[in-house]
mmCIF file of N, CA, C and O in Angstrom:
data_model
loop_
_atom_site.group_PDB
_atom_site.id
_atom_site.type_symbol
_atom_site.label_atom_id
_atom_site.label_comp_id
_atom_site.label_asym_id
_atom_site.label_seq_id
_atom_site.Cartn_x
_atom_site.Cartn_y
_atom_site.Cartn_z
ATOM 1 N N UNK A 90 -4.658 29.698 10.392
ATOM 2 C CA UNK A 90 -5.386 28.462 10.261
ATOM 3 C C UNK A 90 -6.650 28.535 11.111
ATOM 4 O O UNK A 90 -6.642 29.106 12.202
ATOM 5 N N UNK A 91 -7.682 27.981 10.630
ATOM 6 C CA UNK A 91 -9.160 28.054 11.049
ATOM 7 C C UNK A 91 -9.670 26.621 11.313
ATOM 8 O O UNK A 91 -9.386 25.742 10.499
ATOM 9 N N UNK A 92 -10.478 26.308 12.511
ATOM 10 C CA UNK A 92 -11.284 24.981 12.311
ATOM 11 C C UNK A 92 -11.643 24.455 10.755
ATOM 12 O O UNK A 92 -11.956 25.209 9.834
ATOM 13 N N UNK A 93 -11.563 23.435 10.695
ATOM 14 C CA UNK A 93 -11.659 22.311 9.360
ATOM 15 C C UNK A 93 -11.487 23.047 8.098
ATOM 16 O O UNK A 93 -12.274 23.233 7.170
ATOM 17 N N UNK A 94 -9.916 23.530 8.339
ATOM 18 C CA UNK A 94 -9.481 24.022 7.020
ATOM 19 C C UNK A 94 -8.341 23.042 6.914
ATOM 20 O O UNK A 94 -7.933 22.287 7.796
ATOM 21 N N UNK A 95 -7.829 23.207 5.490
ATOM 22 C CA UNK A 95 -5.786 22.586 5.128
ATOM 23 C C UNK A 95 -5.297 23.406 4.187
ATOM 24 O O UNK A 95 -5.887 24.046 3.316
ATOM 25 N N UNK A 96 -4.444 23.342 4.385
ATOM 26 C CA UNK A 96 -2.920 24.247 3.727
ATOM 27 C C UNK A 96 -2.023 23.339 3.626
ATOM 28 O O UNK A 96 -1.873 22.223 4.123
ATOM 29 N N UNK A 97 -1.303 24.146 2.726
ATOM 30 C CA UNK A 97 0.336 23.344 2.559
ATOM 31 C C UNK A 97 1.176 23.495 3.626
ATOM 32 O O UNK A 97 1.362 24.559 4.215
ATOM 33 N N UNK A 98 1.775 22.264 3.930
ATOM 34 C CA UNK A 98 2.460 22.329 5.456
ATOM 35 C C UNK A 98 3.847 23.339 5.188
ATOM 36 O O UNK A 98 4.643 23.419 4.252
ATOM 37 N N UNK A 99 3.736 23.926 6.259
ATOM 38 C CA UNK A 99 5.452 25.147 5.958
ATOM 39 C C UNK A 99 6.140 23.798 5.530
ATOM 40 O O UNK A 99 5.768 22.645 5.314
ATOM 41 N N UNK A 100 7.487 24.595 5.511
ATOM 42 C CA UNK A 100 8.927 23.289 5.137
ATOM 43 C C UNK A 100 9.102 23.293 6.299
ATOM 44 O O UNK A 100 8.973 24.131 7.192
ATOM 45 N N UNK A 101 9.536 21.874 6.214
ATOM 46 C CA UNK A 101 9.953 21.072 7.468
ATOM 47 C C UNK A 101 9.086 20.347 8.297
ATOM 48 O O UNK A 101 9.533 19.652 9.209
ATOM 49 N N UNK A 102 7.953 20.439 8.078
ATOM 50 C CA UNK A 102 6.560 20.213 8.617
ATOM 51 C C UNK A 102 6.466 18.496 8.401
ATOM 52 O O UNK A 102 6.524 18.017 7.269
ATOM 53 N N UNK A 103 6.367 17.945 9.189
ATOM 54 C CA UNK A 103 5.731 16.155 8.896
ATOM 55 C C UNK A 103 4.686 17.047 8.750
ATOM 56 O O UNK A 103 4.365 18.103 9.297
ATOM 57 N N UNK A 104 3.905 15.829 7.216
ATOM 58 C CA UNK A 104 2.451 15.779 6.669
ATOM 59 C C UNK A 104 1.667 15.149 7.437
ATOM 60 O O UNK A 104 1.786 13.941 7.642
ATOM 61 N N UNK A 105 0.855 15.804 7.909
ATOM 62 C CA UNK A 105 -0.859 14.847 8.287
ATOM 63 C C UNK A 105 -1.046 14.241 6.755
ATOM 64 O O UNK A 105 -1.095 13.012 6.768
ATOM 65 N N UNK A 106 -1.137 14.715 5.702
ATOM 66 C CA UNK A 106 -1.374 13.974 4.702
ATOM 67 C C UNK A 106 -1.395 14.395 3.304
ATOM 68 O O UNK A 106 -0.645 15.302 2.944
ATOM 69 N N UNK A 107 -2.240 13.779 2.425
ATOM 70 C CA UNK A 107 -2.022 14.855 0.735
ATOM 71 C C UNK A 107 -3.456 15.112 0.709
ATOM 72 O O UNK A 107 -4.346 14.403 1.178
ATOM 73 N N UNK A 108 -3.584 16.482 -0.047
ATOM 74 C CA UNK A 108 -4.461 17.102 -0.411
ATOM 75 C C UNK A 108 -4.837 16.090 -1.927
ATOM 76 O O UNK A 108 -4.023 15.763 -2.790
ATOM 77 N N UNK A 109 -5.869 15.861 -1.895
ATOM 78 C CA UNK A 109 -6.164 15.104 -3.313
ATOM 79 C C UNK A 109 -6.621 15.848 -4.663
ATOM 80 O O UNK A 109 -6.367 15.630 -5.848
ATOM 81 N N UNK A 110 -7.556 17.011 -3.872
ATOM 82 C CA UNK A 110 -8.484 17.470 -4.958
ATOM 83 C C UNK A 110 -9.133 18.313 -3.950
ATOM 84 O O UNK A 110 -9.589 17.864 -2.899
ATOM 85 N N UNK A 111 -9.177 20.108 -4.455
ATOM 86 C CA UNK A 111 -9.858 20.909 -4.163
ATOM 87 C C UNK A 111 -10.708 21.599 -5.103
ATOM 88 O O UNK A 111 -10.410 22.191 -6.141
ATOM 89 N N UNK A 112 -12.104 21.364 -4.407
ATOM 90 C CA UNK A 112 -13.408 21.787 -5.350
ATOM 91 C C UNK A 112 -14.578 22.503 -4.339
ATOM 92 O O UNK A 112 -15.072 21.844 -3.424
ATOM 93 N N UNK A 113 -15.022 24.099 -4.627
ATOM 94 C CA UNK A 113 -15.521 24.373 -4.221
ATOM 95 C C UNK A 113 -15.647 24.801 -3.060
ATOM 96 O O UNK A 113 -16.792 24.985 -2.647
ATOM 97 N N UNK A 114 -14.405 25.108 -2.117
ATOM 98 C CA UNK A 114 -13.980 25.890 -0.985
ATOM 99 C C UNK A 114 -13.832 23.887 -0.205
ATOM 100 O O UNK A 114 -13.704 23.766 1.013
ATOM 101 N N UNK A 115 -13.873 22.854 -0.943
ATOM 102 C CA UNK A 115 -13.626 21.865 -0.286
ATOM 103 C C UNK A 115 -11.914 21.046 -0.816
ATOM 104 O O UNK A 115 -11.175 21.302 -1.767
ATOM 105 N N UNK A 116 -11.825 20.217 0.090
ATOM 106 C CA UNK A 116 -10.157 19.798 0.107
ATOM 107 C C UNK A 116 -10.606 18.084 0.307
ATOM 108 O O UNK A 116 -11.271 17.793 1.301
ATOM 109 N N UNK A 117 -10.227 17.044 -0.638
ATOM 110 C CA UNK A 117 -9.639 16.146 -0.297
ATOM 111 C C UNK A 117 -8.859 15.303 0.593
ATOM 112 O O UNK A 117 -9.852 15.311 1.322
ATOM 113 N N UNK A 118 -8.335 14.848 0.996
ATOM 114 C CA UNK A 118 -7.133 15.101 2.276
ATOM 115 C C UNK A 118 -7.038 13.031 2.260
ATOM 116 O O UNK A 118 -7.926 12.258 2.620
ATOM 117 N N UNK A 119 -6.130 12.809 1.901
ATOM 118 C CA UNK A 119 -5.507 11.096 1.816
ATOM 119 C C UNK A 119 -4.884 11.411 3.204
ATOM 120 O O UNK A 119 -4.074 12.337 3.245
ATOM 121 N N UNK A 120 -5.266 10.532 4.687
ATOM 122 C CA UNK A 120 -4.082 10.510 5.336
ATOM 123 C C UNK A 120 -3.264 8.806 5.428
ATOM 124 O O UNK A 120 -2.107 8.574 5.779
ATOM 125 N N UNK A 121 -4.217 7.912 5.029
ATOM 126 C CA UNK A 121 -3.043 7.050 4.824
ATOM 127 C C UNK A 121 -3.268 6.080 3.601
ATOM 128 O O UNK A 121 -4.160 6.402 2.817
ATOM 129 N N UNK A 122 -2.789 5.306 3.436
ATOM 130 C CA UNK A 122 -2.868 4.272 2.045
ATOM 131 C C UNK A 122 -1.836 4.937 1.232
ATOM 132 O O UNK A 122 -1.158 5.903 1.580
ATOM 133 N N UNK A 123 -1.792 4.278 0.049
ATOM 134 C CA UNK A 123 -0.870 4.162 -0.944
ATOM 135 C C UNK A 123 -1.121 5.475 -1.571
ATOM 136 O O UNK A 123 -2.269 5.665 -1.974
ATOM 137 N N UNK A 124 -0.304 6.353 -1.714
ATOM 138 C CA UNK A 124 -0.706 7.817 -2.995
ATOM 139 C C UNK A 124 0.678 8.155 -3.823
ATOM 140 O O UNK A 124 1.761 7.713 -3.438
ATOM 141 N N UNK A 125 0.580 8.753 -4.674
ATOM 142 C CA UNK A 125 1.676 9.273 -5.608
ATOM 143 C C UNK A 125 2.083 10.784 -5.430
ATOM 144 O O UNK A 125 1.191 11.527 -5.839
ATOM 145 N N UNK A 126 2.780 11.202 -5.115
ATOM 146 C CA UNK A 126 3.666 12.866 -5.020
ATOM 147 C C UNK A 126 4.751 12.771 -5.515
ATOM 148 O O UNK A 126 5.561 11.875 -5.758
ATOM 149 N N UNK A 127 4.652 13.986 -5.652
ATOM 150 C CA UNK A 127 5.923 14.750 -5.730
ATOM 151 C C UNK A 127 7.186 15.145 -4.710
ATOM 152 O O UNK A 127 6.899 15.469 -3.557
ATOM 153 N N UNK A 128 8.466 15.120 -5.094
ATOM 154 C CA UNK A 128 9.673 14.900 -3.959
ATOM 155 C C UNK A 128 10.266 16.164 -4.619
ATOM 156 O O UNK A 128 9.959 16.523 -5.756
ATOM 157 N N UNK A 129 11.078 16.766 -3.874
ATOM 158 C CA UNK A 129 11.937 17.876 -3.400
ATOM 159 C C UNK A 129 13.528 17.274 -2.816
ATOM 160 O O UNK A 129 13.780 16.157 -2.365
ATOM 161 N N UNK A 130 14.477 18.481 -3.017
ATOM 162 C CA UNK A 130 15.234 18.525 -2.446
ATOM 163 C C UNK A 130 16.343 17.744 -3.027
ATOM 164 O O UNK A 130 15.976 16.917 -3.862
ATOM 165 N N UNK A 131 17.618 17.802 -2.790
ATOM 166 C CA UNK A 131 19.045 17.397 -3.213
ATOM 167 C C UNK A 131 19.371 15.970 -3.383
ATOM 168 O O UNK A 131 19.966 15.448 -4.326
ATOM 169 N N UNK A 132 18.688 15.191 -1.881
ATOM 170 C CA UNK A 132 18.822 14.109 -2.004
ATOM 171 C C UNK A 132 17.152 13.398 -2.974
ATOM 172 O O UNK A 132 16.079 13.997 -3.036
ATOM 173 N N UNK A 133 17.419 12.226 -3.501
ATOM 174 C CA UNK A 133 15.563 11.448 -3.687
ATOM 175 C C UNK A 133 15.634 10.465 -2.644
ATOM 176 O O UNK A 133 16.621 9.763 -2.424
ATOM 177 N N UNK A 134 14.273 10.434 -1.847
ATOM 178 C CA UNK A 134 14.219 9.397 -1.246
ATOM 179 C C UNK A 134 14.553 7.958 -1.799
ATOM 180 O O UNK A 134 14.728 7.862 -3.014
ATOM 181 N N UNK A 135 14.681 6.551 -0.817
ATOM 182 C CA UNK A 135 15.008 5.898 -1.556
ATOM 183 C C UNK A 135 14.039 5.218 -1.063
ATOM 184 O O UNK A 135 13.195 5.597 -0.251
ATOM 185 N N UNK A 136 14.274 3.185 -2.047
ATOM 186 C CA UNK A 136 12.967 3.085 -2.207
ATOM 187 C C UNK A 136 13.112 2.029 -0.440
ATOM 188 O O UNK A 136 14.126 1.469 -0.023
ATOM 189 N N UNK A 137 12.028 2.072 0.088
ATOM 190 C CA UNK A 137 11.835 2.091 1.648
ATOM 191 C C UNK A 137 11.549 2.472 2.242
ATOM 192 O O UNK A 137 10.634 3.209 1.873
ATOM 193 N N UNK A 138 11.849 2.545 3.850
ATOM 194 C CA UNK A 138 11.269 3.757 4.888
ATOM 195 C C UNK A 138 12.150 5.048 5.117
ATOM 196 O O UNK A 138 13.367 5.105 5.288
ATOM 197 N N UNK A 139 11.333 5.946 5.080
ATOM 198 C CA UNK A 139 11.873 7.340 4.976
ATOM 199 C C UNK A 139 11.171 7.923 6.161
ATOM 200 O O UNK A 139 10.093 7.655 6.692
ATOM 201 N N UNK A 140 12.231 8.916 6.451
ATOM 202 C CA UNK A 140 11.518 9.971 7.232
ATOM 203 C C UNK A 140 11.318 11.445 5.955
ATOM 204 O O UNK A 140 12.123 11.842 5.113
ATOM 205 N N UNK A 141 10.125 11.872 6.243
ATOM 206 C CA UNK A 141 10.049 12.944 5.033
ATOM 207 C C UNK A 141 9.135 13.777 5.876
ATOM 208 O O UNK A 141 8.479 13.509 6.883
ATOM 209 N N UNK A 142 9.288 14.871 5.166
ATOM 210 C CA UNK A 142 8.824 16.196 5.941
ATOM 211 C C UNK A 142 7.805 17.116 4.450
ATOM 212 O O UNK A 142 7.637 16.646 3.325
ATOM 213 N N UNK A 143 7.381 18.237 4.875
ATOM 214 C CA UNK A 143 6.736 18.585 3.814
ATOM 215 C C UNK A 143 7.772 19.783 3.102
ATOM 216 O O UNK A 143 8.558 20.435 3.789
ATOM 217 N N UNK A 144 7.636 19.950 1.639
ATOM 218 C CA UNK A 144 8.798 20.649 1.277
ATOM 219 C C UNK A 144 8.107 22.241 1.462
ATOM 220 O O UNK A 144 8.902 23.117 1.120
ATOM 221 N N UNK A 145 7.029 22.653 1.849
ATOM 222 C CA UNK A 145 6.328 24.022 1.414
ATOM 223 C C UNK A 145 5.851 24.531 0.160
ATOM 224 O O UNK A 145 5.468 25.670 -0.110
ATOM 225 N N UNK A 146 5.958 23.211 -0.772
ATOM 226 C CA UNK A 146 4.810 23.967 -2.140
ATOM 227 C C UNK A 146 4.432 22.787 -2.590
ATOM 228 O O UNK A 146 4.434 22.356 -3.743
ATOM 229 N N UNK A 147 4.085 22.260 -1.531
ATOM 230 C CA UNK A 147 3.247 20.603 -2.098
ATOM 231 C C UNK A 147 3.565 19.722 -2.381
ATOM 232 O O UNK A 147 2.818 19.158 -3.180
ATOM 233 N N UNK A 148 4.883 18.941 -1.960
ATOM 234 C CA UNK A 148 5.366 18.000 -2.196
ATOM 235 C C UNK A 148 6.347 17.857 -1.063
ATOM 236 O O UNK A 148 6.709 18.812 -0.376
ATOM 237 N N UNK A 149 6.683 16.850 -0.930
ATOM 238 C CA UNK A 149 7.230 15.789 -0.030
ATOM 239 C C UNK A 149 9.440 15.842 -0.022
ATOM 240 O O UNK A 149 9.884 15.444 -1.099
ATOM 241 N N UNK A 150 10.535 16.254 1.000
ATOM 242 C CA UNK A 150 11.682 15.909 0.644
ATOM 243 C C UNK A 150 11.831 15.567 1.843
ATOM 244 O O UNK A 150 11.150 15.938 2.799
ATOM 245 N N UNK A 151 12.823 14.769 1.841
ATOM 246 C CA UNK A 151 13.530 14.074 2.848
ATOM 247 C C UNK A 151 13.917 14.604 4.047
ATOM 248 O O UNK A 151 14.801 15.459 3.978
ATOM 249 N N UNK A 152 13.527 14.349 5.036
ATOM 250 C CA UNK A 152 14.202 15.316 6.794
ATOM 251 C C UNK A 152 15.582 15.407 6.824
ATOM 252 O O UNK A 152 16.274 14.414 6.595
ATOM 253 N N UNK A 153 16.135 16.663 7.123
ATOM 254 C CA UNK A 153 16.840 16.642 7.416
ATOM 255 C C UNK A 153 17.424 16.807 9.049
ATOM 256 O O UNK A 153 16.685 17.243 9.931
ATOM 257 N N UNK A 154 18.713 16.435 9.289
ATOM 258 C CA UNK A 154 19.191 16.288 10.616
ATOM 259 C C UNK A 154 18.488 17.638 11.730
ATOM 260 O O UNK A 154 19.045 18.736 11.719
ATOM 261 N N UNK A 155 17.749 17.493 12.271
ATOM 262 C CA UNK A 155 16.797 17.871 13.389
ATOM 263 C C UNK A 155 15.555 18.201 13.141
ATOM 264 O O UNK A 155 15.055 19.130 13.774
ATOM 265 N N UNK A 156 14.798 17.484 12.143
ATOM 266 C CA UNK A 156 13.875 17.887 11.727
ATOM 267 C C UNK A 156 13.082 16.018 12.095
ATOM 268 O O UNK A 156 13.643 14.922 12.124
ATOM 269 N N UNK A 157 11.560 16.422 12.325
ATOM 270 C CA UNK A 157 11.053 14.751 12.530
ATOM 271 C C UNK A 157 9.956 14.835 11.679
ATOM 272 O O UNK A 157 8.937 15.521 11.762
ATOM 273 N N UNK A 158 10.402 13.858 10.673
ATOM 274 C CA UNK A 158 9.059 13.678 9.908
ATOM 275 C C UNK A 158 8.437 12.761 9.980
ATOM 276 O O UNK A 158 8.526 12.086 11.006
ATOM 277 N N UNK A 159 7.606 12.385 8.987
ATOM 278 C CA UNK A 159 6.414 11.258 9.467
ATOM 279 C C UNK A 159 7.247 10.154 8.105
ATOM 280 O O UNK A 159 7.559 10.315 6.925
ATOM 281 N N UNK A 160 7.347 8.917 9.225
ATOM 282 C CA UNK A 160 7.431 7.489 8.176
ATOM 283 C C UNK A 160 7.378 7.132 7.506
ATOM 284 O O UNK A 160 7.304 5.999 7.983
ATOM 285 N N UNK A 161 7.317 6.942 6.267
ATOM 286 C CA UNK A 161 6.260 6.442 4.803
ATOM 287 C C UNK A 161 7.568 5.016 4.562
ATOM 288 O O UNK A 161 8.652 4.660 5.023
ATOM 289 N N UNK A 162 6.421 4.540 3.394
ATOM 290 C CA UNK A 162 7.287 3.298 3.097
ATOM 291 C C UNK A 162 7.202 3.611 1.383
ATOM 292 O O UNK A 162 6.130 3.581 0.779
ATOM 293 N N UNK A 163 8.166 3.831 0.903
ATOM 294 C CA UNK A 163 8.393 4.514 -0.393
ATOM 295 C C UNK A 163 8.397 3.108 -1.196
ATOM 296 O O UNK A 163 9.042 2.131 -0.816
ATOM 297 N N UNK A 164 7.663 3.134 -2.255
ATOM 298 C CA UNK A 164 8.042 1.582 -3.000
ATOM 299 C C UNK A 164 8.301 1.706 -4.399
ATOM 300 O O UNK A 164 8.803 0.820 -5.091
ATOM 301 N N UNK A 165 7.831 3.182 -4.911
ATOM 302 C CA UNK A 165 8.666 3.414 -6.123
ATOM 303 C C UNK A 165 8.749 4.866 -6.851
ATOM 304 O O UNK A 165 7.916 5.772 -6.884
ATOM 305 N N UNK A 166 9.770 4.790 -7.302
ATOM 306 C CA UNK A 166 10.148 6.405 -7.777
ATOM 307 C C UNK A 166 10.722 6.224 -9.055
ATOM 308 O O UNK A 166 11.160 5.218 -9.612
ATOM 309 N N UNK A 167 10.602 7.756 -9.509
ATOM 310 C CA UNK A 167 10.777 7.838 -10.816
ATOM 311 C C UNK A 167 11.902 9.273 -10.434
ATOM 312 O O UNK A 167 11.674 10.197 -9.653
ATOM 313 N N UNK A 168 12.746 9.113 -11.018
ATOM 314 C CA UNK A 168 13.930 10.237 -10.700
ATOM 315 C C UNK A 168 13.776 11.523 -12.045
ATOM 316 O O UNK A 168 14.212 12.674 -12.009
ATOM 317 N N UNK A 169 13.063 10.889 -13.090
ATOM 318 C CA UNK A 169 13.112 11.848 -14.094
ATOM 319 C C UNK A 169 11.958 12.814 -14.057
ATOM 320 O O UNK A 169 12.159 13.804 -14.760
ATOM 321 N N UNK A 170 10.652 12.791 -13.343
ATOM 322 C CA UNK A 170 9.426 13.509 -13.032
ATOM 323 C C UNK A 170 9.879 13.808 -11.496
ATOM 324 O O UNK A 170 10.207 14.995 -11.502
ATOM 325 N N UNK A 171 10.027 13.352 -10.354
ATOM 326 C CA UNK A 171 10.586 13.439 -9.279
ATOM 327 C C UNK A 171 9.780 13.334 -8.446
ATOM 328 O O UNK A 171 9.610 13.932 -7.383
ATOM 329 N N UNK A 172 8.978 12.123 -9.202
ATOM 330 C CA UNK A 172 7.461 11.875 -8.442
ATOM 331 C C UNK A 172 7.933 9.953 -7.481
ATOM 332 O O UNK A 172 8.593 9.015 -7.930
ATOM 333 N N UNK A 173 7.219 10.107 -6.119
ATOM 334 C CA UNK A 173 7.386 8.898 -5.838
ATOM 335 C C UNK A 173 5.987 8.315 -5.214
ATOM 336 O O UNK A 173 5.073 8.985 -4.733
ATOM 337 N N UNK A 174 6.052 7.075 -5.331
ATOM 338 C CA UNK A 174 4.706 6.158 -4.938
ATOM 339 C C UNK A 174 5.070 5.580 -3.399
ATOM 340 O O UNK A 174 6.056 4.891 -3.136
ATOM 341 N N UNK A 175 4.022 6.031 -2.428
ATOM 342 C CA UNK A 175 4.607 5.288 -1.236
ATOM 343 C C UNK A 175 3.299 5.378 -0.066
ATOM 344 O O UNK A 175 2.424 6.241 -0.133
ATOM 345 N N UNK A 176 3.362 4.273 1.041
ATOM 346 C CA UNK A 176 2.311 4.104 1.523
ATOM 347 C C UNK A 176 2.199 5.582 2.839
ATOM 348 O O UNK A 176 3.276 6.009 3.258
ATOM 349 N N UNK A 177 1.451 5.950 3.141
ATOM 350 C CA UNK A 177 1.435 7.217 4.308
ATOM 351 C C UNK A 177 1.174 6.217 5.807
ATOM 352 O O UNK A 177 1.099 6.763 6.908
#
């Protein structure tokens, strides 16, 4: 990692935030307000406050026991795309 670059956070990683749109060696970067992703992992978040971590290929799953992720307030999901809407 280099001054004012972003990457996908390893797994397990709390998000600084979502990448929106990369154009031209440039990156987007939402760190808070309302955005839509993608979820990972066995369990789906539910709809509320979550602790979530980054899954390692761009999307968002739930912390697991010793892991600290960052807060969000999840307000709606779709279980069949495995995409959820929630504030950062």
């Amino acid at each position: 990692q280099e001054n004012d670059t972003v990457q996908n956070a390893a797994d397990g990683v709390a998000p600084v935030g979502l990448i929106l749109n990369l154009r031209g060696g440039h990156a987007a970067v939402q760190v808070r307000g309302y955005a839509q992703t993608v979820y990972s992992g066995t369990g789906a978040p539910a709809l509320g406050w979550n602790q979530l971590v980054a899954d390692g290929a761009g999307g968002l799953r739930l912390a697991a026991d010793g892991e600290t992720g960052r807060t969000c307030l999840v307000v709606n999901l779709d279980s069949g795309s495995k995409t959820m809407g929630l504030f950062l």
